[in-house]
């Protein structure tokens, strides 16, 4: 763990600083979480609908989705802060439906840190142990140990306002972990931080989770954050699970139009399935007829021809050629589009386009270094092209 000053502390040094004691203590209690057909209704509002989910012990899982999709409700139900309407929740082997929050062996870390302003850092971290009536000598050892783990022993006499945002966040983490929870819940823990600190702190969270083999479940609506942190991402849509998979899989093979859209920049085309042919890798090559654009080829699992469906292509997996080019290309998919905007964002340049025939807005992303060798200009008509392999068929 690196603090603002560049000093090395916490996660990287934890074993060295504290021996294996704390590592073993934390890792040995980490437990998986299971939800079985869990539903939550608030009056006529169904916040979470019949979800079944397994989060393995020692893994980092992010609940990702737009505002109101039910992420926080899932977190609160696991923690026991919200009663479930039906279904079952397990932490490790324990069915916790009827176990109150304080006895579930979970801890929650909030966006606002929720540190007590009038207590010292030491007292803040000690608070949970005191509530659990842990004997004083043990409390002293455990608070000292966890403060060392996050590299902030020297701040123990200070008040929270005398710490930086990043330090406060680390104290909030220490306070959540000092009780040695089986599962740590994190409710948007990074959203109060500025961009630079957010990236630094998410690396620290991930390092600590990995090094100590903890089970972390985090709520976020930031795609990049979920990708950077998670072993497994749970994408939620209107109270249901749309996709549960490793970040790489969600990025390369979104399971639904909703997931493809939520990733942000994907180009999505909606149309009718014309025909399918089995491909050598067990998937199907699917031909879609897109009104105004003609035929597009995608990879996925076929549905009944005639059915409406969609396909999605990432903006970095397209390429561009002059509309006057007559050279044959191996690309199955070609769309004529006009450049409407060029944005250099650093490593990547984003080119906005509009499909000439339909007016659909499209996005092409390219390494700035490569774009600088091109002579395309705003207003120019070009051809966007991409292969069937890079085009994901989306049945729903
Ligand atoms: N106490 C409540 N009473 C009534 N409806 C609620 C209550 N809490 C949440 N809801 C509703 O349940 C749905 C899911 O809410 P939830 O807070 O879980 O969403 P979320 O994905 O965490 O959203 P956000 O990212 O904005 O926090 C929403 O429609 C919300 O309005």
Coordinates of N, CA and C in Angstrom, one line a residue, residues 276-382:
X276 N -28.8 -19.0 -39.4 CA -27.7 -19.3 -38.5 C -27.0 -20.5 -39.1
X277 N -25.7 -20.6 -38.8 CA -24.9 -21.7 -39.2 C -23.9 -22.1 -38.1
X278 N -23.8 -23.4 -37.8 CA -22.9 -23.7 -36.7 C -21.5 -23.4 -37.0
X279 N -20.7 -22.8 -36.0 CA -19.3 -22.5 -36.3 C -18.5 -23.6 -35.7
X280 N -17.2 -23.6 -36.0 CA -16.3 -24.7 -35.5 C -16.1 -24.7 -34.0
X281 N -16.3 -23.6 -33.3 CA -16.0 -23.6 -31.9 C -17.3 -23.9 -31.1
X282 N -18.3 -24.4 -31.7 CA -19.5 -24.7 -30.9 C -20.6 -23.6 -30.9
X283 N -20.2 -22.4 -31.3 CA -21.2 -21.3 -31.3 C -21.8 -21.3 -32.7
X284 N -22.7 -20.3 -32.9 CA -23.3 -20.2 -34.2 C -22.9 -18.9 -34.9
X285 N -22.8 -18.9 -36.2 CA -22.7 -17.6 -36.9 C -24.1 -17.2 -37.3
X286 N -24.5 -16.0 -36.8 CA -25.9 -15.6 -37.0 C -25.9 -14.4 -38.0
X287 N -26.8 -14.5 -38.9 CA -27.0 -13.3 -39.9 C -28.2 -12.5 -39.4
X288 N -28.0 -11.2 -39.3 CA -29.1 -10.4 -38.9 C -29.4 -9.4 -40.0
X289 N -30.6 -9.1 -40.2 CA -31.0 -8.0 -41.2 C -31.3 -6.8 -40.4
X290 N -30.5 -5.7 -40.6 CA -30.7 -4.5 -39.9 C -31.3 -3.5 -40.9
X291 N -32.5 -3.0 -40.5 CA -33.2 -2.1 -41.4 C -32.4 -0.9 -41.8
X292 N -32.2 -0.7 -43.1 CA -31.4 0.4 -43.6 C -30.0 0.1 -43.8
X293 N -29.4 -0.9 -43.0 CA -28.0 -1.2 -43.1 C -27.7 -2.5 -43.8
X294 N -28.7 -3.3 -43.9 CA -28.5 -4.6 -44.6 C -28.1 -5.7 -43.6
X295 N -27.3 -6.6 -44.1 CA -27.0 -7.8 -43.3 C -25.7 -7.6 -42.5
X296 N -25.8 -8.1 -41.2 CA -24.6 -8.1 -40.3 C -24.4 -9.5 -39.8
X297 N -23.2 -9.9 -39.6 CA -22.9 -11.3 -39.1 C -22.4 -11.2 -37.7
X298 N -22.9 -12.1 -36.8 CA -22.4 -12.0 -35.4 C -22.2 -13.5 -34.9
X299 N -21.5 -13.6 -33.8 CA -21.3 -14.9 -33.2 C -22.1 -15.0 -31.9
X300 N -22.7 -16.2 -31.7 CA -23.4 -16.4 -30.4 C -24.2 -17.7 -30.5
X301 N -25.3 -17.8 -29.9 CA -26.2 -19.0 -29.9 C -27.5 -18.6 -30.6
X302 N -27.8 -19.3 -31.6 CA -28.9 -19.0 -32.5 C -30.2 -19.0 -31.8
X303 N -31.1 -18.2 -32.3 CA -32.5 -18.3 -31.9 C -33.3 -18.5 -33.2
X304 N -34.6 -18.6 -33.1 CA -35.5 -18.9 -34.2 C -35.4 -17.8 -35.3
X305 N -35.0 -18.1 -36.5 CA -35.0 -17.1 -37.6 C -36.4 -16.3 -37.6
X306 N -36.3 -15.1 -37.9 CA -37.5 -14.2 -37.9 C -37.7 -13.4 -36.6
X307 N -37.0 -13.9 -35.5 CA -37.1 -13.3 -34.2 C -36.2 -12.0 -34.2
X308 N -36.7 -11.0 -33.5 CA -35.9 -9.7 -33.3 C -34.8 -10.0 -32.3
X309 N -33.6 -9.5 -32.6 CA -32.5 -9.7 -31.7 C -31.5 -8.5 -31.9
X310 N -30.3 -8.6 -31.5 CA -29.3 -7.5 -31.7 C -27.9 -8.1 -31.8
X311 N -27.0 -7.3 -32.2 CA -25.6 -7.6 -32.1 C -24.8 -6.4 -31.6
X312 N -23.6 -6.7 -31.0 CA -22.9 -5.6 -30.4 C -21.4 -5.7 -30.8
X313 N -20.8 -4.6 -31.1 CA -19.4 -4.6 -31.4 C -18.7 -3.5 -30.6
X314 N -17.5 -3.9 -30.0 CA -16.8 -2.9 -29.2 C -16.2 -1.8 -30.2
X315 N -16.1 -0.6 -29.8 CA -15.6 0.5 -30.7 C -14.1 0.3 -31.0
X316 N -13.4 -0.5 -30.1 CA -11.9 -0.7 -30.4 C -11.7 -1.9 -31.3
X317 N -12.8 -2.6 -31.6 CA -12.6 -3.8 -32.5 C -13.1 -3.6 -33.9
X318 N -13.4 -2.3 -34.2 CA -13.7 -1.9 -35.5 C -12.5 -1.4 -36.2
X319 N -12.6 -1.2 -37.5 CA -11.6 -0.4 -38.2 C -12.3 0.4 -39.2
X320 N -11.5 1.3 -39.9 CA -12.1 2.3 -40.7 C -11.4 2.3 -42.0
X321 N -12.1 2.6 -43.1 CA -11.5 2.8 -44.4 C -12.2 3.9 -45.1
X322 N -11.5 4.4 -46.1 CA -12.1 5.4 -47.0 C -13.3 4.9 -47.7
X323 N -14.4 5.6 -47.8 CA -15.6 5.1 -48.5 C -15.3 4.9 -50.0
X324 N -14.2 5.4 -50.5 CA -14.0 5.2 -51.9 C -13.1 3.9 -52.2
X325 N -12.6 3.3 -51.1 CA -11.7 2.2 -51.2 C -12.5 1.0 -51.9
X326 N -11.9 0.4 -52.8 CA -12.5 -0.8 -53.5 C -11.8 -2.1 -53.2
X327 N -10.7 -2.0 -52.3 CA -9.9 -3.2 -52.0 C -10.8 -4.2 -51.3
X328 N -10.7 -5.5 -51.7 CA -11.4 -6.5 -51.0 C -10.9 -6.6 -49.5
X329 N -11.8 -6.9 -48.6 CA -11.4 -7.0 -47.2 C -12.0 -8.3 -46.6
X330 N -11.4 -8.8 -45.6 CA -12.0 -10.0 -44.9 C -13.1 -9.7 -44.0
X331 N -13.5 -8.4 -43.8 CA -14.5 -8.1 -42.8 C -15.9 -8.4 -43.3
X332 N -16.7 -9.2 -42.4 CA -18.0 -9.6 -42.8 C -19.0 -8.4 -42.7
X333 N -18.6 -7.4 -41.9 CA -19.6 -6.3 -41.6 C -19.0 -5.0 -42.0
X334 N -19.8 -4.2 -42.7 CA -19.4 -2.9 -43.2 C -20.6 -2.0 -43.2
X335 N -20.3 -0.8 -42.6 CA -21.4 0.2 -42.5 C -20.8 1.6 -43.0
X336 N -21.6 2.2 -43.8 CA -21.1 3.5 -44.3 C -21.6 4.6 -43.3
X337 N -20.6 5.4 -42.8 CA -20.9 6.4 -41.8 C -20.1 7.6 -42.0
X338 N -20.7 8.7 -41.4 CA -20.0 10.0 -41.6 C -19.4 10.4 -40.2
X339 N -18.1 10.9 -40.3 CA -17.5 11.3 -39.0 C -18.1 12.6 -38.5
X340 N -18.6 12.6 -37.2 CA -19.3 13.8 -36.7 C -18.4 14.4 -35.6
X341 N -17.4 13.7 -35.1 CA -16.6 14.3 -34.0 C -15.3 13.5 -33.8
X342 N -14.3 14.2 -33.4 CA -13.0 13.5 -33.1 C -12.5 14.1 -31.8
X343 N -12.4 13.2 -30.8 CA -11.9 13.6 -29.5 C -10.6 12.9 -29.1
X344 N -9.6 13.6 -28.9 CA -8.3 13.0 -28.4 C -8.4 13.0 -26.9
X345 N -8.4 11.8 -26.3 CA -8.6 11.8 -24.8 C -7.3 11.3 -24.1
X346 N -6.2 11.3 -24.8 CA -5.0 10.8 -24.2 C -4.5 9.6 -25.1
X347 N -4.4 8.4 -24.5 CA -3.9 7.3 -25.2 C -4.8 6.9 -26.4
X348 N -6.1 7.2 -26.2 CA -7.1 6.8 -27.1 C -7.8 8.0 -27.7
X349 N -8.1 7.9 -29.0 CA -8.9 8.9 -29.7 C -10.3 8.3 -30.0
X350 N -11.3 9.1 -29.6 CA -12.7 8.6 -29.9 C -13.3 9.3 -31.1
X351 N -13.8 8.5 -32.0 CA -14.3 9.1 -33.2 C -15.8 8.8 -33.3
X352 N -16.6 9.9 -33.2 CA -18.1 9.7 -33.3 C -18.5 9.7 -34.8
X353 N -19.4 8.8 -35.1 CA -19.9 8.8 -36.5 C -21.4 8.6 -36.5
X354 N -22.0 8.8 -37.7 CA -23.4 8.6 -37.8 C -23.6 7.8 -39.1
X355 N -24.4 6.7 -38.9 CA -24.6 5.8 -40.0 C -25.3 6.6 -41.1
X356 N -24.8 6.5 -42.3 CA -25.3 7.3 -43.4 C -26.8 7.0 -43.7
X357 N -27.1 5.7 -43.6 CA -28.5 5.3 -44.0 C -29.5 5.4 -43.0
X358 N -29.1 5.3 -41.7 CA -30.1 5.3 -40.6 C -30.0 6.4 -39.6
X359 N -28.9 7.1 -39.6 CA -28.6 8.2 -38.6 C -28.2 7.7 -37.3
X360 N -28.0 6.3 -37.1 CA -27.6 5.8 -35.8 C -26.2 6.3 -35.5
X361 N -26.1 6.7 -34.2 CA -24.8 7.2 -33.7 C -23.9 6.0 -33.4
X362 N -22.7 6.1 -33.9 CA -21.7 5.0 -33.7 C -20.4 5.6 -33.1
X363 N -19.6 4.7 -32.5 CA -18.3 5.1 -31.9 C -17.2 4.2 -32.4
X364 N -16.1 4.8 -32.7 CA -14.9 4.1 -33.1 C -13.8 4.6 -32.2
X365 N -13.0 3.7 -31.6 CA -11.9 4.1 -30.7 C -10.6 3.6 -31.3
X366 N -9.6 4.4 -31.3 CA -8.3 4.0 -31.8 C -7.2 4.6 -31.0
X367 N -6.1 3.9 -31.0 CA -4.9 4.4 -30.3 C -4.5 5.8 -31.0
X368 N -4.3 6.8 -30.1 CA -4.1 8.1 -30.7 C -2.9 8.1 -31.6
X369 N -1.9 7.3 -31.2 CA -0.7 7.2 -32.1 C -1.0 6.7 -33.5
X370 N -1.9 5.8 -33.6 CA -2.3 5.3 -34.9 C -3.2 6.3 -35.6
X371 N -4.1 6.9 -34.9 CA -5.0 7.9 -35.5 C -4.2 9.1 -36.1
X372 N -3.1 9.4 -35.4 CA -2.3 10.5 -35.9 C -1.7 10.3 -37.3
X373 N -1.6 9.0 -37.7 CA -1.1 8.7 -39.0 C -2.1 8.7 -40.1
X374 N -3.4 8.9 -39.6 CA -4.5 8.9 -40.6 C -4.8 10.4 -41.0
X375 N -5.6 10.5 -42.1 CA -5.9 11.8 -42.6 C -7.4 12.1 -42.6
X376 N -8.2 11.2 -41.9 CA -9.6 11.4 -41.9 C -10.0 12.7 -41.2
X377 N -11.1 13.3 -41.7 CA -11.5 14.6 -41.0 C -13.0 14.5 -40.7
X378 N -13.4 15.4 -39.8 CA -14.8 15.6 -39.5 C -15.6 15.8 -40.7
X379 N -16.7 15.2 -40.8 CA -17.6 15.4 -42.0 C -17.4 14.4 -43.1
X380 N -16.3 13.7 -43.0 CA -15.9 12.8 -44.1 C -16.8 11.5 -44.0
X381 N -17.1 11.0 -45.2 CA -17.8 9.7 -45.3 C -16.8 8.6 -45.3
X382 N -17.0 7.6 -44.4 CA -16.0 6.5 -44.4 C -16.8 5.2 -44.3

